[in-house]
PDB file of C-alpha atoms in Angstrom:
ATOM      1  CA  UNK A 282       6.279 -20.896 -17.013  1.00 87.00           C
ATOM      2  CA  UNK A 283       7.497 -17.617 -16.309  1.00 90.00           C
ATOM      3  CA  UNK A 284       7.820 -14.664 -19.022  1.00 94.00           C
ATOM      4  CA  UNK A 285       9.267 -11.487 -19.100  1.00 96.00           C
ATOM      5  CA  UNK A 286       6.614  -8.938 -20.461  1.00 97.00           C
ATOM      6  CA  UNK A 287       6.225  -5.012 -21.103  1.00 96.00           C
ATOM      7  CA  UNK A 288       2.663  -4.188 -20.185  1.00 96.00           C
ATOM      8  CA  UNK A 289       0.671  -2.339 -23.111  1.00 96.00           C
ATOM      9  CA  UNK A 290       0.545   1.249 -22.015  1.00 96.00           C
ATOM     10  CA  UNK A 291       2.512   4.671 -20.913  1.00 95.00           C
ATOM     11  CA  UNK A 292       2.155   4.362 -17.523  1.00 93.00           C
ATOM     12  CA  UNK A 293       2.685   8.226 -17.397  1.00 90.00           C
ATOM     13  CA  UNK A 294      -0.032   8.688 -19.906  1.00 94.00           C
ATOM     14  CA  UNK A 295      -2.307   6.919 -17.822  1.00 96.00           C
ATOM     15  CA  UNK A 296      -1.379   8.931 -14.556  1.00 94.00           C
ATOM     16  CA  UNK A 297      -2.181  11.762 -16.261  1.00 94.00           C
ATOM     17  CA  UNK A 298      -5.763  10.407 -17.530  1.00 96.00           C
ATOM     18  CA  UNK A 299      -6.819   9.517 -14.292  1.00 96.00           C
ATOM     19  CA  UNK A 300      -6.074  12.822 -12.799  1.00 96.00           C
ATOM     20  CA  UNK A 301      -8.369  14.327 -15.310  1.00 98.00           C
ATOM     21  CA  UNK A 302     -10.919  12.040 -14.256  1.00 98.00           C
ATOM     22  CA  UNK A 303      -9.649  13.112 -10.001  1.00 97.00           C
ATOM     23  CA  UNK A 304      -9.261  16.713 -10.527  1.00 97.00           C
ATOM     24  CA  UNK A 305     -12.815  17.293 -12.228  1.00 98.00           C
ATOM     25  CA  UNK A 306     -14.537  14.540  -9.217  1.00 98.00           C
ATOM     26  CA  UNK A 307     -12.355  16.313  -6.234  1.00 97.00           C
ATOM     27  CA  UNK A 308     -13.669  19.837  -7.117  1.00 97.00           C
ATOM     28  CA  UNK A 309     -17.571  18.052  -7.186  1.00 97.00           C
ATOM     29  CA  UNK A 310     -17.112  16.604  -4.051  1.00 98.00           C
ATOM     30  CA  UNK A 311     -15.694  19.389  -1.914  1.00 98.00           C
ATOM     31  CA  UNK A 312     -18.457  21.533  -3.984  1.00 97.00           C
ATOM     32  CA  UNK A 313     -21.367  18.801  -2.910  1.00 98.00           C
ATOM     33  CA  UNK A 314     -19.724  19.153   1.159  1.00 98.00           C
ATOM     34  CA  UNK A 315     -20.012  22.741   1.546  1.00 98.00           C
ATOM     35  CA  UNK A 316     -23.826  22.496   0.160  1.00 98.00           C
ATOM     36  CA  UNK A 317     -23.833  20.224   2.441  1.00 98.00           C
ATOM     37  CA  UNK A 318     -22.338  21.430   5.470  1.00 98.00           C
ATOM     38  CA  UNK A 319     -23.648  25.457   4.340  1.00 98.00           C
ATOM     39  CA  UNK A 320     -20.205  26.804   3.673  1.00 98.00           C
ATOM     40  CA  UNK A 321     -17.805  26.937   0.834  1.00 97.00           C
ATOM     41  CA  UNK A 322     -14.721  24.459   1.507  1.00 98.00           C
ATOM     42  CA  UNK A 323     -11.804  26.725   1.644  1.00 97.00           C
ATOM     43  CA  UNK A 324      -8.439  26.295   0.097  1.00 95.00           C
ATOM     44  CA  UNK A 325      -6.704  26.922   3.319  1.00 96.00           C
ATOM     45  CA  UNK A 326      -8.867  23.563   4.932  1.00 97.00           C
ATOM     46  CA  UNK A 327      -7.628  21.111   2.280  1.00 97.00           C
ATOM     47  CA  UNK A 328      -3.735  19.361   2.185  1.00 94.00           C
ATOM     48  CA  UNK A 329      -1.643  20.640  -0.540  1.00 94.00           C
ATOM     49  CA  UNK A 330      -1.922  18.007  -2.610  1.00 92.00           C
ATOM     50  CA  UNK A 331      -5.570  18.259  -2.724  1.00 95.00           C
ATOM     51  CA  UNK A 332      -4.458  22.154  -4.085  1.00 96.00           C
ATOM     52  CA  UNK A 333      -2.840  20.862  -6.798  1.00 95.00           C
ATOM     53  CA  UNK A 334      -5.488  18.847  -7.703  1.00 94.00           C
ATOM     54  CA  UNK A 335      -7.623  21.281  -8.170  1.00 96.00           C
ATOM     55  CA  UNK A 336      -5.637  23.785  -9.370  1.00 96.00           C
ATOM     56  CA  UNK A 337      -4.376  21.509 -11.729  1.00 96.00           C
ATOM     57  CA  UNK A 338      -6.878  19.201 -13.016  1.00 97.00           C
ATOM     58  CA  UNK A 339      -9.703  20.852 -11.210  1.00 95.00           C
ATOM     59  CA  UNK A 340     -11.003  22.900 -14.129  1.00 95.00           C
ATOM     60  CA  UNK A 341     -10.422  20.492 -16.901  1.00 96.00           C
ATOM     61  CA  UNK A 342     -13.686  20.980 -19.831  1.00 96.00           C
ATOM     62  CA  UNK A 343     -15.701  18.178 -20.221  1.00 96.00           C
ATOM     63  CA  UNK A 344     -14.645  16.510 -23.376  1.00 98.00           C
ATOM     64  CA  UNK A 345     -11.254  16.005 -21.920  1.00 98.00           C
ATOM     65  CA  UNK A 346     -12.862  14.393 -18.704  1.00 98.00           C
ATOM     66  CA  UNK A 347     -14.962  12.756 -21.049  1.00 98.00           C
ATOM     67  CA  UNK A 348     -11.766  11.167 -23.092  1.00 98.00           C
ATOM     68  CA  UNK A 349     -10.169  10.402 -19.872  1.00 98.00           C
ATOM     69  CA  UNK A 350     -12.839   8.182 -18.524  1.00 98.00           C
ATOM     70  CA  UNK A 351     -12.981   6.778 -22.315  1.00 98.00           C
ATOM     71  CA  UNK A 352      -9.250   6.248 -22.429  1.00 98.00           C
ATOM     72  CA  UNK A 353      -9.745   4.326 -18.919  1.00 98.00           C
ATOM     73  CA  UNK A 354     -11.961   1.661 -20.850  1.00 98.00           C
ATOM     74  CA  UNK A 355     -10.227   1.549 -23.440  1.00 98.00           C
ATOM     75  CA  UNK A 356      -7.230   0.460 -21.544  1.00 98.00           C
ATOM     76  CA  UNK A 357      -9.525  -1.949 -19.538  1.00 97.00           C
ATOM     77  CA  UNK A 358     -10.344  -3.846 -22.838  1.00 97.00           C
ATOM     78  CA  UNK A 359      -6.243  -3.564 -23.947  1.00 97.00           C
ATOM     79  CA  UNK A 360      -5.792  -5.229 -20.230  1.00 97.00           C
ATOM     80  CA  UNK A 361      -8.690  -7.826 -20.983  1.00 96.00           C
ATOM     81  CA  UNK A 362      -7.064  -8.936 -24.191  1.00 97.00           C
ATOM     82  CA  UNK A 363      -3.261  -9.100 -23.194  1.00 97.00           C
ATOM     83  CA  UNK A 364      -4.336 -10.854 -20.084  1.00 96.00           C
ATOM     84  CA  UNK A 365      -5.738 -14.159 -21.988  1.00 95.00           C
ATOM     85  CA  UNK A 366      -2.179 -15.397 -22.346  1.00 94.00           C
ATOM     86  CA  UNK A 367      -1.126 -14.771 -19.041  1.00 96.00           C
ATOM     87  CA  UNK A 368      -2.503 -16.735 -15.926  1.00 96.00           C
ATOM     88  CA  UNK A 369      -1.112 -13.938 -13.526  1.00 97.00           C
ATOM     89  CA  UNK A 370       0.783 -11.132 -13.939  1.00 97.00           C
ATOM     90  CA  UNK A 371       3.422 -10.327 -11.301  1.00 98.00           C
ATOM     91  CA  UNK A 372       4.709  -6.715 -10.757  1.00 97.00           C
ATOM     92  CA  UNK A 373       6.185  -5.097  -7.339  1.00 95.00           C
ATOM     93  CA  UNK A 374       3.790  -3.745  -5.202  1.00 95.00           C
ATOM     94  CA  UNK A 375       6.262  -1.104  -4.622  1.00 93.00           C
ATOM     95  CA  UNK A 376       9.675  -0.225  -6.187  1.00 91.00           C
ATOM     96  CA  UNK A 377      11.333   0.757  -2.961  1.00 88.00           C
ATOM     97  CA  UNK A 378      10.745  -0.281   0.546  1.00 85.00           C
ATOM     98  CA  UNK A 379       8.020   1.673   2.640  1.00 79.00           C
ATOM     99  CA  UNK A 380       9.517   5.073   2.800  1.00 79.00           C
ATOM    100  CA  UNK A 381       9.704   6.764   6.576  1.00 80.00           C
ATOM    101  CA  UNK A 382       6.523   8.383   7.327  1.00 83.00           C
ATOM    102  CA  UNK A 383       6.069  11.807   5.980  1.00 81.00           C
ATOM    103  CA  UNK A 384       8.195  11.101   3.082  1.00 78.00           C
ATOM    104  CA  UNK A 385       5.898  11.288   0.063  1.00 78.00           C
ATOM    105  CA  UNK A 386       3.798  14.549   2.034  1.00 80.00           C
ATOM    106  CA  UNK A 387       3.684  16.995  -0.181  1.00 82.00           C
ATOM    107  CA  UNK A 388       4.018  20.274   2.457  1.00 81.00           C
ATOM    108  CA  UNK A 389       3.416  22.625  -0.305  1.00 81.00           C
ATOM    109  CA  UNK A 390       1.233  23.488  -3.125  1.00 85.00           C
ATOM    110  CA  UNK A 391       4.058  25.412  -5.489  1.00 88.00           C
ATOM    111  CA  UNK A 392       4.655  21.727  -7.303  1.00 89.00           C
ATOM    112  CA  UNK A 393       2.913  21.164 -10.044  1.00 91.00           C
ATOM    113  CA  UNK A 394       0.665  18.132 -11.096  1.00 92.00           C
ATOM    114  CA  UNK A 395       3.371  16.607 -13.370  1.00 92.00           C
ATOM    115  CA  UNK A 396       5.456  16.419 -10.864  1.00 89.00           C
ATOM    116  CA  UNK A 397       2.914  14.451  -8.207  1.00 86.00           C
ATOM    117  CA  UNK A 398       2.440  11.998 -11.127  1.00 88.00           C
ATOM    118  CA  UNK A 399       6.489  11.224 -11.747  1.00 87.00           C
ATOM    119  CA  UNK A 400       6.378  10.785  -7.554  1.00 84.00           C
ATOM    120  CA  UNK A 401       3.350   7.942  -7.780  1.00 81.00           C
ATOM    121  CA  UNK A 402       4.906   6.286 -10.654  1.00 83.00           C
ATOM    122  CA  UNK A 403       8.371   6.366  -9.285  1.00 86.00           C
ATOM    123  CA  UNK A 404       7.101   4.944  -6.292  1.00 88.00           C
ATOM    124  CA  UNK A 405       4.315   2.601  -7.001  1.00 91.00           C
ATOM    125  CA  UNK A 406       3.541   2.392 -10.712  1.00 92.00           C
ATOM    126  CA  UNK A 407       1.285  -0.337 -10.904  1.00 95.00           C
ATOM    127  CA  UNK A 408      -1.393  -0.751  -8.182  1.00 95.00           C
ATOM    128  CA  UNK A 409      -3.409   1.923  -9.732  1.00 95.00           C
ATOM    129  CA  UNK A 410      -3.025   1.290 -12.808  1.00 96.00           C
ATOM    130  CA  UNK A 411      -5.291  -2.211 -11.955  1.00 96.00           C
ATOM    131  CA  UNK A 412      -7.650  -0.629  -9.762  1.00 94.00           C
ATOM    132  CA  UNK A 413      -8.755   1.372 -12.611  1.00 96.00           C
ATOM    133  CA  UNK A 414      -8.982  -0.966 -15.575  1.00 95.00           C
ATOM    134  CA  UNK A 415     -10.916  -3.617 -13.380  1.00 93.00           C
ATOM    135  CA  UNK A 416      -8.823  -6.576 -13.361  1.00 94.00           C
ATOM    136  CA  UNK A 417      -8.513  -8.346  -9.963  1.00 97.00           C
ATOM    137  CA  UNK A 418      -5.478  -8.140  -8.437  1.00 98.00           C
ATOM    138  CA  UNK A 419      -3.703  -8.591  -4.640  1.00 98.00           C
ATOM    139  CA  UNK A 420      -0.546  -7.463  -2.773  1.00 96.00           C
ATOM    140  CA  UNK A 421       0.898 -10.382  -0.495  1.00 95.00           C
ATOM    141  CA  UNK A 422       4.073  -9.566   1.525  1.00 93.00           C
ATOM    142  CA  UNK A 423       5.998 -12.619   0.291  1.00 91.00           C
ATOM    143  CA  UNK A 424       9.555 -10.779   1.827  1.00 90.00           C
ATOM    144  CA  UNK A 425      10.435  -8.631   4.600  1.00 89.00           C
ATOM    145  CA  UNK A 426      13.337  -5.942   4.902  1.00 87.00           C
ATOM    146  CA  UNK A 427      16.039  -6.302   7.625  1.00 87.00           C
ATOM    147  CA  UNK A 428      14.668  -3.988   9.643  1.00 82.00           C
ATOM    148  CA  UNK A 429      10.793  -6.337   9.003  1.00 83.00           C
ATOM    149  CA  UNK A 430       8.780  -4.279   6.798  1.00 84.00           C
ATOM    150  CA  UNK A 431       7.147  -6.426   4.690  1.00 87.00           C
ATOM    151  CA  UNK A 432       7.758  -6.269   0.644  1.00 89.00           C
ATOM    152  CA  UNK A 433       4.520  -6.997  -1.341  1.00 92.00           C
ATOM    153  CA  UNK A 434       4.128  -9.184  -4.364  1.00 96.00           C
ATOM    154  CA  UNK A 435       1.369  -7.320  -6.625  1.00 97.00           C
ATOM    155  CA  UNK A 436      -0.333 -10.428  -8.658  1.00 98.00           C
ATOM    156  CA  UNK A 437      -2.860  -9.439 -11.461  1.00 98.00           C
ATOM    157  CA  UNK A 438      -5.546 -11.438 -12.572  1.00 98.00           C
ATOM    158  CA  UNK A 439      -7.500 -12.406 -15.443  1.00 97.00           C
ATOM    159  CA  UNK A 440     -11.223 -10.083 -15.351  1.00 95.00           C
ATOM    160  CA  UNK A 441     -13.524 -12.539 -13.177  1.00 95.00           C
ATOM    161  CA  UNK A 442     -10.780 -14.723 -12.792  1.00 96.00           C
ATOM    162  CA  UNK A 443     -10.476 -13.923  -8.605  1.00 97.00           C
ATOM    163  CA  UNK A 444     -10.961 -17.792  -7.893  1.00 98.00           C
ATOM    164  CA  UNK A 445      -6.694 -18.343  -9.409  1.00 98.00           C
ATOM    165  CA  UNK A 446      -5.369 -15.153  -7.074  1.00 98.00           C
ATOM    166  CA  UNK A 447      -7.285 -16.665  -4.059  1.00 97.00           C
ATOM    167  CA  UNK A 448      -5.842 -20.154  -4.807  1.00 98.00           C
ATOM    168  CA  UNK A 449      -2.414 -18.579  -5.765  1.00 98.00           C
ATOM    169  CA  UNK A 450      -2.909 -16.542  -2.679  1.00 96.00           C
ATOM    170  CA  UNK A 451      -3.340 -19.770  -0.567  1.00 97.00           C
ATOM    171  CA  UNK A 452      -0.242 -21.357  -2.476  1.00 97.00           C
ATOM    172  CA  UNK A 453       2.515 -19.217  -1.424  1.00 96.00           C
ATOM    173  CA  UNK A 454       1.143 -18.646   1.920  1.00 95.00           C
ATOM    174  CA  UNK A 455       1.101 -22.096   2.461  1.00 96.00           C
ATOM    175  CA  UNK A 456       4.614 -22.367   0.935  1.00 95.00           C
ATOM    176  CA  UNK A 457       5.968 -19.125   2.464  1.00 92.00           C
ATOM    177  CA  UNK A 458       3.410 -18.067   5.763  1.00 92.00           C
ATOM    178  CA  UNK A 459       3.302 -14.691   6.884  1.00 88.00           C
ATOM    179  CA  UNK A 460       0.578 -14.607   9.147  1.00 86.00           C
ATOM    180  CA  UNK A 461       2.729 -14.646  11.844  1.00 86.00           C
ATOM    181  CA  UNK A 462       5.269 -12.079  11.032  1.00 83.00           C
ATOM    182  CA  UNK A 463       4.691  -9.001  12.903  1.00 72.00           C
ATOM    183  CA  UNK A 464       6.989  -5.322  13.074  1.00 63.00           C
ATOM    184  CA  UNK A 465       8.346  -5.320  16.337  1.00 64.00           C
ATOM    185  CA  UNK A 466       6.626  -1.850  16.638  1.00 66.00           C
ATOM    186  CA  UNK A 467       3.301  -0.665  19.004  1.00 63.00           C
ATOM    187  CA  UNK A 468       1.215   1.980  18.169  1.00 65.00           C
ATOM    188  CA  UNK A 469      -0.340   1.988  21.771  1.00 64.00           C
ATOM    189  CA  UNK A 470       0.880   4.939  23.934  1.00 58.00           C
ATOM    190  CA  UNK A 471       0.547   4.904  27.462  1.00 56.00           C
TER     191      UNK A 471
END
């Protein structure tokens, strides 16, 4: 049986958490690399958006990274519970199709980290979300645009539950097979 659900969180909110827990880890790694390599990383070696991270969320104090990583579990165990009535959970893997490369570059670092949140939710709201609160979960390109880009399915399973996405996984491509399908593009230049 199929049923229409709202999942049970601000999907915003939880963008913003897990930049406090990004912003605070990016700074640590870049500062662990230049130890490492025997020179500061400077700002002028990273992408812009990697700016804005830091800028942003770079500096955060510890309690709020602290609450962040909290508020991560906490949605974990939220995700846990509202799973056991669900089987699956089926959301799109993205809510547009594959935007033209360079599209979602950000070529400055004058935007603010608000703003790089409302792009990855517009765009793909959910994958993320899943990755952090542990549940298994898969993408399978179940349709394909006119042009052939395929169209993922995101399916979301129950916590150690992997076994039903691998057999639903086997389902539809047994009922719908994609291995074949291929963009009539090549990478290889001559």
């Amino acid at each position: 049986m199929v049923t229409p659900i709202n999942l049970p969180v601000d999907l915003l909110k939880f963008y913003d958490m897990a930049f406090d827990i990004i912003g605070p880890n990016t700074r640590r790694y870049l500062d662990m690399l230049g130890q490492m390599r025997g020179a500061p990383v400077q700002a002028e070696e990273l992408e812009p958006r990697t700016r804005i991270y830091l800028r942003d969320k770079g500096g955060i104090g510890a309690v709020k990274y602290v609450r962040a990583i909290e508020g991560i579990h906490a949605l974990g165990r939220t995700f846990a519970n509202f799973m056991c009535d669900f089987d699956v959970i089926l959301t799109p893997t993205l809510t547009r199709e594959p935007p033209l490369i360079g599209t979602l570059d950000v070529i400055d670092d004058q935007k603010d980290i608000g703003t790089l949140i409302e792009c990855f939710h517009s765009y793909s709201p959910y994958t993320a979300l899943f990755n952090a609160t542990g549940q298994p979960a898969m993408s399978v390109p179940l349709y394909w645009t006119p042009g052939g880009l395929p169209i993922g399915a995101h399916f979301v399973g129950r916590f150690g539950e992997e076994v039903t996405l691998l057999a639903l996984a086997h389902q539809l491509e047994q009922a719908q097979p994609w291995a074949h399908r291929r963009p009539q593009i090549n990478a290889c230049v001559s």
